[in-house]
Short mmCIF file of C-alpha atoms in Angstrom, two decimals:
data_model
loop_
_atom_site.label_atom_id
_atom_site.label_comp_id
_atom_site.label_asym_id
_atom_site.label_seq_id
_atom_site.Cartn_x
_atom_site.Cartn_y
_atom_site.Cartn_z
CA UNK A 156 0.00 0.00 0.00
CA UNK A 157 1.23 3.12 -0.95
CA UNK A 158 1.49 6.77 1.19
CA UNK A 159 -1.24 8.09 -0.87
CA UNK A 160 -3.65 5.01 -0.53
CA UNK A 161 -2.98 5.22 3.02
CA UNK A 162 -3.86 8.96 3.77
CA UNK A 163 -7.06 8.61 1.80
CA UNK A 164 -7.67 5.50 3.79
CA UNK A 165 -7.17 7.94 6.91
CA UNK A 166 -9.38 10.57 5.73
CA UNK A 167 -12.17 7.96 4.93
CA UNK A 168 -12.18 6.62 8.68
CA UNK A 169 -12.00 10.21 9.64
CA UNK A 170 -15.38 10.93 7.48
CA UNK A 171 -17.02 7.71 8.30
CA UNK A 172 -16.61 9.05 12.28
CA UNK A 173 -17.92 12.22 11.37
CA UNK A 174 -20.83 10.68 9.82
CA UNK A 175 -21.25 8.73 13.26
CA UNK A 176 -21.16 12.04 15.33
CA UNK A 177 -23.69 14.22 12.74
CA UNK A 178 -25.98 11.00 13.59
CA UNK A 179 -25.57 11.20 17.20
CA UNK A 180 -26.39 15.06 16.93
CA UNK A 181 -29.38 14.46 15.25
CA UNK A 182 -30.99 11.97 17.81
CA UNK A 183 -30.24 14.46 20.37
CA UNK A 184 -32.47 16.82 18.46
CA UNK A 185 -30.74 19.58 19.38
CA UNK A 186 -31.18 19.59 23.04
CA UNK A 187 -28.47 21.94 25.30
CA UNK A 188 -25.61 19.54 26.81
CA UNK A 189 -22.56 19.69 27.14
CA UNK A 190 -21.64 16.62 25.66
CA UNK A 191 -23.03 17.34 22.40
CA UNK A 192 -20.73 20.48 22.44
CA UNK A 193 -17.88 18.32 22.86
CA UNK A 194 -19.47 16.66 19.91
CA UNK A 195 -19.69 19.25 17.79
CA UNK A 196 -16.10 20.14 18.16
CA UNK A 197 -14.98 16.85 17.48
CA UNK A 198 -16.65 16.92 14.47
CA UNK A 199 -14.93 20.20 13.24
CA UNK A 200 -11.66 18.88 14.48
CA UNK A 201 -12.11 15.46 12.63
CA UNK A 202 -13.24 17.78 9.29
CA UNK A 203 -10.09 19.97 9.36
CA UNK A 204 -8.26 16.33 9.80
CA UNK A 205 -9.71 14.97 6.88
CA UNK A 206 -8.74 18.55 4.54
CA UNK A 207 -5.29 18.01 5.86
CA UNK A 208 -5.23 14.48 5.12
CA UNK A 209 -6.65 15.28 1.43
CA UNK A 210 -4.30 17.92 1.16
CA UNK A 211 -1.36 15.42 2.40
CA UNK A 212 -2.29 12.89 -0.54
CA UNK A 213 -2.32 15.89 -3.02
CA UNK A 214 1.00 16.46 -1.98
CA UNK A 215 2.05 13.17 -2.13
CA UNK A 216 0.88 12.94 -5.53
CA UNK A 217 2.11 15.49 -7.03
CA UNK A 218 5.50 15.07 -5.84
CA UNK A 219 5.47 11.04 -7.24
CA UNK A 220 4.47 12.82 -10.76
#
């Protein structure tokens, strides 16, 4: 397996958790706790994650080319 295959193999955990938290969110239905806020930052962090994975395996690809 390759660098490349193996960040975009990171980022797709990383969205497939994200997924898991938007879920959880919405079965909460919006009520005020604290641990959704700790949630919803998760979520952001895990999103910036993935862009820095993609943007990783960009790298990586260019510099193979």
């Amino acid at each position: 397996m390759g660098v490349a295959e193996l960040v975009d193999r990171s980022a797709a955990a990383a969205l497939s958790r994200a997924s898991q938290l938007q879920q959880h969110l919405r079965e909460a239905d919006g009520a005020a706790d604290p641990v959704l806020d700790e949630c919803r930052d998760e979520i952001h962090r895990l999103v910036a994650d993935i862009v820095s994975l993609r943007n990783a395996a960009e790298l990586l690809k260019r510099e193979v080319a």
